[in-house]
Amino acid sequence: MLRTLRMTIFARFQFLLIMCVFVALTACKSSPIVPDDELSIQPNATAVIQVSEPKANSEESTLPLQVYLDGFNLYPREKNGWDQSGWSVITPSKDSRIIYVSSSNGDDDLGEFYEPDDVSDIASPKNIQPFRTIEAAIENVRDGYPDWVLLLRGDVWVVSEEIYLKSGRSIQERSVFSSYGDHTERPLIKTSASVAFRLWTGTNFVVFKGIGIYGYQRDPLSDDFIGWGADNETIGVSIYAPPGVTMRAILFEDNDLNFMTHGISVPGNGEVIDLVVRRNIIRNSYSEGQHSQGMYAAHTSALLEENVFSHNGWYKRQEDDANDKEQGQATIFNHNTYFSSSKNTIFRQNIFIGASSIHNKWTAIQSATEKRDSIESGNILIEDNLYVEGEIGISAGGNTDYNTGPRWEDVKIKNNVMLAIGRKRPTNRYLAWYIDAQDWQGGLICGNYLLNNDNKEVTNILGIDISGHSSNVDVNNNTIAGLYKNSLTANSGAIRLRGNTFSNISVAGNKIQLTDSKIRPIWAESLTGLTFSDNTYYSQADESEWFGVDDESYGLQEWSIISGDTGSISSQLYFIDPVRTIETYSSSLGMSYDEFVSKLTIRSVEIWGKEFTAEAVNAYIKDGYDGASCE
């Protein structure tokens, strides 16, 4: 066959190709500028990779991208960058195998693989012979090569065994598992395996793009549902790095993971760096036998960007005050995302809806033998995300705490919008906490909009809670409005500061507007290490009780004297349109909120409209107030 002849000829010149990488870099089509064996030799060193990034006016320019070699970059590191709609552009190498798979018209006995030059259009090929099963296609993938497996869009596979993905060659020459064809529906993997796709130890340089994974026997509304109480736990994608192993350069994009136990799980005690998870939909995770998350990750450096996490950790509301898992009930242990001991990680422009408990749970696991706190998580940025419902927005403080010092370093929470936290009371608690920060050594909570809890049964309400051994934290320019409570509670406030060992905690420029609510604007356990300035306070509580220090209450004048608060005022602000909600945004698109969420969670590359992004919703909400943001 022509393909076989070409592969034989290419093999004869493989040695020359390798020499080309090292001797004449510019002569090789897609060799990385930084050789892979140099990626971990110089901590904090940087290299420049040229990435072609489209401008807003559709003109292209080549911009230098700084890559921290012991951490991760924020892009797929593909030399072509993104298309005009923001999707990663992935290109094969000359020696890539292109392996097509179709459940509707493939044949494992006749299936062939191709070189890129064998097909005129890789995404929409003509006159090809695909394989029928994914297993047969994977057998033709070479570990350590930039081989591609492409599934026909609109086709369906029923799979009961784990599928193991293989490594690519380098950061810019990745192994690819993706799709082809003109159908608008992703190829769908209906799985009953304990793990649908596994990246085992040492699997690097992978693209997983445009695939649907469906726990079809776990969906109670499906005819294939095998019933409650069955042992049918399923993980969508598992990435396992054992102790002492570092895995890197993995891109997940445009996938839909539905009715898993965990959509994505990174459970090992090794490290996974440069994990990029963007524009995926992860929804309806639940479990009857274990904790369940939309995404769980340990010891991971990652970028989560423009994903939708919806209704993860539960199928139905908790029926009593316990943590019963029967029939997928919500528990306090289940969340949209759960990241443990993470460093160099960014959450940006994601939409988080309806978590069982916490939208973003962060933990800094401490040594059980030393029994002493240490910095285990840091350099974390959470910005421009949208949070709706759930019980807690962001919690960066759990779990084990020996109360000896800080456990976090350099955490920034910026320009997020949180709406209706506590609305559905998934775990049956009366809880609505927006941002929880504990034991931070350096951090910023700035420009966030914490708005409108709308369940009057909810009584345990906090806007921002700073606690523990925290220092050098700025709480600036946040808008806290519409947090409703009809009574004043001791030791609570829109901003609560619990700790007597604080150092250099600044609360400045915040707008705390509690119209029709009797929550205090500020409560502090102690004033040690705290400064206040230029805030605008308002509450329906008696003004003499707006501020609390331990067991004592104060009005603004007394508060200013004892706290040193400068430039702050008591004033009811009249925002442009403070009744803006996720419902009014949905209505502006001509649909109900439920219709909006439904549309949001069935999107793919074909229908990724801007009106269904966190950027668009957040801009609409913020414009109803003052539109302020934090640089």
mmCIF file of N, CA and C in Angstrom, residues 244-305:
data_model
loop_
_atom_site.group_PDB
_atom_site.id
_atom_site.type_symbol
_atom_site.label_atom_id
_atom_site.label_comp_id
_atom_site.label_asym_id
_atom_site.label_seq_id
_atom_site.Cartn_x
_atom_site.Cartn_y
_atom_site.Cartn_z
ATOM 1 N N GLY A 244 6.613 10.588 43.375
ATOM 2 C CA GLY A 244 7.878 10.634 42.672
ATOM 3 C C GLY A 244 7.773 10.790 41.174
ATOM 4 N N VAL A 245 6.550 10.777 40.621
ATOM 5 C CA VAL A 245 6.339 10.887 39.178
ATOM 6 C C VAL A 245 5.693 12.235 38.874
ATOM 7 N N THR A 246 6.187 12.912 37.834
ATOM 8 C CA THR A 246 5.581 14.144 37.360
ATOM 9 C C THR A 246 5.051 13.928 35.948
ATOM 10 N N MET A 247 3.776 14.192 35.763
ATOM 11 C CA MET A 247 3.161 14.122 34.441
ATOM 12 C C MET A 247 2.821 15.536 33.998
ATOM 13 N N ARG A 248 2.798 15.763 32.651
ATOM 14 C CA ARG A 248 2.639 17.139 32.201
ATOM 15 C C ARG A 248 2.029 17.218 30.806
ATOM 16 N N ALA A 249 1.616 18.469 30.496
ATOM 17 C CA ALA A 249 1.188 18.836 29.145
ATOM 18 C C ALA A 249 0.007 18.003 28.671
ATOM 19 N N ILE A 250 -1.135 18.150 29.366
ATOM 20 C CA ILE A 250 -2.361 17.444 29.018
ATOM 21 C C ILE A 250 -3.455 18.483 28.800
ATOM 22 N N LEU A 251 -4.093 18.423 27.655
ATOM 23 C CA LEU A 251 -5.154 19.365 27.306
ATOM 24 C C LEU A 251 -6.481 18.631 27.166
ATOM 25 N N PHE A 252 -7.501 19.096 27.925
ATOM 26 C CA PHE A 252 -8.877 18.638 27.758
ATOM 27 C C PHE A 252 -9.703 19.833 27.283
ATOM 28 N N GLU A 253 -10.386 19.667 26.165
ATOM 29 C CA GLU A 253 -11.142 20.783 25.615
ATOM 30 C C GLU A 253 -12.395 20.272 24.910
ATOM 31 N N ASP A 254 -13.507 20.984 25.124
ATOM 32 C CA ASP A 254 -14.762 20.742 24.398
ATOM 33 C C ASP A 254 -15.315 19.340 24.633
ATOM 34 N N ASN A 255 -15.183 18.826 25.845
ATOM 35 C CA ASN A 255 -15.756 17.520 26.168
ATOM 36 C C ASN A 255 -16.993 17.691 27.043
ATOM 37 N N ASP A 256 -17.865 16.704 27.011
ATOM 38 C CA ASP A 256 -19.071 16.691 27.835
ATOM 39 C C ASP A 256 -19.044 15.423 28.684
ATOM 40 N N LEU A 257 -18.928 15.576 30.007
ATOM 41 C CA LEU A 257 -18.865 14.441 30.928
ATOM 42 C C LEU A 257 -20.116 14.469 31.786
ATOM 43 N N ASN A 258 -20.960 13.461 31.634
ATOM 44 C CA ASN A 258 -22.309 13.503 32.190
ATOM 45 C C ASN A 258 -22.612 12.225 32.981
ATOM 46 N N PHE A 259 -23.105 12.400 34.193
ATOM 47 C CA PHE A 259 -23.509 11.307 35.085
ATOM 48 C C PHE A 259 -22.339 10.389 35.456
ATOM 49 N N MET A 260 -21.234 11.013 35.830
ATOM 50 C CA MET A 260 -20.091 10.290 36.369
ATOM 51 C C MET A 260 -20.133 10.319 37.901
ATOM 52 N N THR A 261 -19.244 9.540 38.540
ATOM 53 C CA THR A 261 -18.968 9.741 39.961
ATOM 54 C C THR A 261 -18.058 10.946 40.125
ATOM 55 N N HIS A 262 -16.967 10.978 39.351
ATOM 56 C CA HIS A 262 -16.122 12.152 39.169
ATOM 57 C C HIS A 262 -15.998 12.366 37.669
ATOM 58 N N GLY A 263 -16.199 13.585 37.213
ATOM 59 C CA GLY A 263 -15.987 13.837 35.794
ATOM 60 C C GLY A 263 -14.531 13.641 35.429
ATOM 61 N N ILE A 264 -13.648 14.370 36.114
ATOM 62 C CA ILE A 264 -12.203 14.227 35.971
ATOM 63 C C ILE A 264 -11.630 13.977 37.352
ATOM 64 N N SER A 265 -10.714 13.012 37.466
ATOM 65 C CA SER A 265 -10.092 12.701 38.749
ATOM 66 C C SER A 265 -8.579 12.619 38.569
ATOM 67 N N VAL A 266 -7.854 13.350 39.449
ATOM 68 C CA VAL A 266 -6.385 13.310 39.460
ATOM 69 C C VAL A 266 -5.981 12.903 40.873
ATOM 70 N N PRO A 267 -5.958 11.594 41.176
ATOM 71 C CA PRO A 267 -5.917 11.142 42.562
ATOM 72 C C PRO A 267 -4.530 10.853 43.135
ATOM 73 N N GLY A 268 -3.483 10.838 42.341
ATOM 74 C CA GLY A 268 -2.194 10.362 42.836
ATOM 75 C C GLY A 268 -1.483 11.359 43.731
ATOM 76 N N ASN A 269 -0.411 10.911 44.366
ATOM 77 C CA ASN A 269 0.414 11.781 45.195
ATOM 78 C C ASN A 269 1.671 12.236 44.473
ATOM 79 N N GLY A 270 1.759 11.948 43.163
ATOM 80 C CA GLY A 270 2.791 12.560 42.356
ATOM 81 C C GLY A 270 2.337 13.951 41.938
ATOM 82 N N GLU A 271 2.860 14.465 40.834
ATOM 83 C CA GLU A 271 2.476 15.791 40.366
ATOM 84 C C GLU A 271 1.970 15.715 38.929
ATOM 85 N N VAL A 272 0.950 16.515 38.651
ATOM 86 C CA VAL A 272 0.481 16.704 37.284
ATOM 87 C C VAL A 272 0.549 18.197 37.008
ATOM 88 N N ILE A 273 1.436 18.605 36.116
ATOM 89 C CA ILE A 273 1.616 20.028 35.832
ATOM 90 C C ILE A 273 1.209 20.314 34.388
ATOM 91 N N ASP A 274 0.902 21.584 34.142
ATOM 92 C CA ASP A 274 0.473 21.999 32.817
ATOM 93 C C ASP A 274 -0.746 21.204 32.347
ATOM 94 N N LEU A 275 -1.720 21.045 33.249
ATOM 95 C CA LEU A 275 -3.004 20.435 32.914
ATOM 96 C C LEU A 275 -3.959 21.559 32.528
ATOM 97 N N VAL A 276 -4.407 21.561 31.296
ATOM 98 C CA VAL A 276 -5.293 22.611 30.794
ATOM 99 C C VAL A 276 -6.667 22.006 30.530
ATOM 100 N N VAL A 277 -7.683 22.523 31.228
ATOM 101 C CA VAL A 277 -9.051 22.037 31.127
ATOM 102 C C VAL A 277 -9.909 23.227 30.710
ATOM 103 N N ARG A 278 -10.324 23.262 29.462
ATOM 104 C CA ARG A 278 -11.014 24.463 28.986
ATOM 105 C C ARG A 278 -12.209 24.112 28.098
ATOM 106 N N ARG A 279 -13.249 24.879 28.320
ATOM 107 C CA ARG A 279 -14.481 24.796 27.535
ATOM 108 C C ARG A 279 -15.102 23.402 27.540
ATOM 109 N N ASN A 280 -15.052 22.748 28.689
ATOM 110 C CA ASN A 280 -15.732 21.473 28.857
ATOM 111 C C ASN A 280 -17.032 21.673 29.624
ATOM 112 N N ILE A 281 -17.898 20.680 29.560
ATOM 113 C CA ILE A 281 -19.121 20.649 30.359
ATOM 114 C C ILE A 281 -19.040 19.422 31.253
ATOM 115 N N ILE A 282 -19.068 19.641 32.555
ATOM 116 C CA ILE A 282 -18.992 18.549 33.526
ATOM 117 C C ILE A 282 -20.218 18.668 34.414
ATOM 118 N N ARG A 283 -21.077 17.656 34.390
ATOM 119 C CA ARG A 283 -22.400 17.817 34.997
ATOM 120 C C ARG A 283 -22.921 16.508 35.583
ATOM 121 N N ASN A 284 -23.781 16.675 36.571
ATOM 122 C CA ASN A 284 -24.587 15.576 37.127
ATOM 123 C C ASN A 284 -23.773 14.460 37.767
ATOM 124 N N SER A 285 -22.596 14.778 38.289
ATOM 125 C CA SER A 285 -21.846 13.759 39.027
ATOM 126 C C SER A 285 -22.559 13.459 40.349
ATOM 127 N N TYR A 286 -22.589 12.182 40.725
ATOM 128 C CA TYR A 286 -23.149 11.803 42.016
ATOM 129 C C TYR A 286 -22.620 10.433 42.393
ATOM 130 N N SER A 287 -22.847 10.028 43.641
ATOM 131 C CA SER A 287 -22.433 8.699 44.095
ATOM 132 C C SER A 287 -23.349 8.230 45.207
ATOM 133 N N GLU A 288 -23.526 6.932 45.275
ATOM 134 C CA GLU A 288 -24.223 6.317 46.406
ATOM 135 C C GLU A 288 -23.247 5.711 47.414
ATOM 136 N N GLY A 289 -21.962 5.604 47.050
ATOM 137 C CA GLY A 289 -21.046 4.891 47.921
ATOM 138 C C GLY A 289 -19.793 5.639 48.316
ATOM 139 N N GLN A 290 -19.528 6.812 47.723
ATOM 140 C CA GLN A 290 -18.294 7.542 48.018
ATOM 141 C C GLN A 290 -18.542 9.024 47.815
ATOM 142 N N HIS A 291 -17.496 9.828 48.094
ATOM 143 C CA HIS A 291 -17.592 11.245 47.793
ATOM 144 C C HIS A 291 -17.584 11.432 46.272
ATOM 145 N N SER A 292 -18.229 12.482 45.828
ATOM 146 C CA SER A 292 -18.395 12.704 44.396
ATOM 147 C C SER A 292 -18.114 14.172 44.070
ATOM 148 N N GLN A 293 -17.325 14.402 43.008
ATOM 149 C CA GLN A 293 -16.991 15.765 42.601
ATOM 150 C C GLN A 293 -17.123 15.882 41.081
ATOM 151 N N GLY A 294 -17.356 17.102 40.634
ATOM 152 C CA GLY A 294 -17.236 17.325 39.199
ATOM 153 C C GLY A 294 -15.807 17.090 38.743
ATOM 154 N N MET A 295 -14.857 17.670 39.473
ATOM 155 C CA MET A 295 -13.434 17.419 39.221
ATOM 156 C C MET A 295 -12.701 17.376 40.540
ATOM 157 N N TYR A 296 -11.922 16.313 40.730
ATOM 158 C CA TYR A 296 -11.047 16.181 41.894
ATOM 159 C C TYR A 296 -9.603 16.167 41.405
ATOM 160 N N ALA A 297 -8.726 16.919 42.083
ATOM 161 C CA ALA A 297 -7.323 16.952 41.679
ATOM 162 C C ALA A 297 -6.449 17.158 42.896
ATOM 163 N N ALA A 298 -5.377 16.371 42.998
ATOM 164 C CA ALA A 298 -4.391 16.495 44.058
ATOM 165 C C ALA A 298 -3.024 16.760 43.441
ATOM 166 N N HIS A 299 -2.266 17.675 44.063
ATOM 167 C CA HIS A 299 -0.898 17.979 43.631
ATOM 168 C C HIS A 299 -0.860 18.328 42.145
ATOM 169 N N THR A 300 -1.740 19.242 41.782
ATOM 170 C CA THR A 300 -1.924 19.566 40.368
ATOM 171 C C THR A 300 -1.715 21.052 40.127
ATOM 172 N N SER A 301 -1.013 21.375 39.039
ATOM 173 C CA SER A 301 -0.930 22.745 38.548
ATOM 174 C C SER A 301 -1.755 22.808 37.269
ATOM 175 N N ALA A 302 -2.804 23.603 37.281
ATOM 176 C CA ALA A 302 -3.780 23.510 36.194
ATOM 177 C C ALA A 302 -4.342 24.870 35.822
ATOM 178 N N LEU A 303 -4.831 24.934 34.619
ATOM 179 C CA LEU A 303 -5.681 26.032 34.169
ATOM 180 C C LEU A 303 -7.063 25.477 33.892
ATOM 181 N N LEU A 304 -8.081 25.982 34.591
ATOM 182 C CA LEU A 304 -9.485 25.710 34.286
ATOM 183 C C LEU A 304 -10.062 26.979 33.695
ATOM 184 N N GLU A 305 -10.506 26.907 32.451
ATOM 185 C CA GLU A 305 -10.912 28.105 31.740
ATOM 186 C C GLU A 305 -12.182 27.861 30.936
#
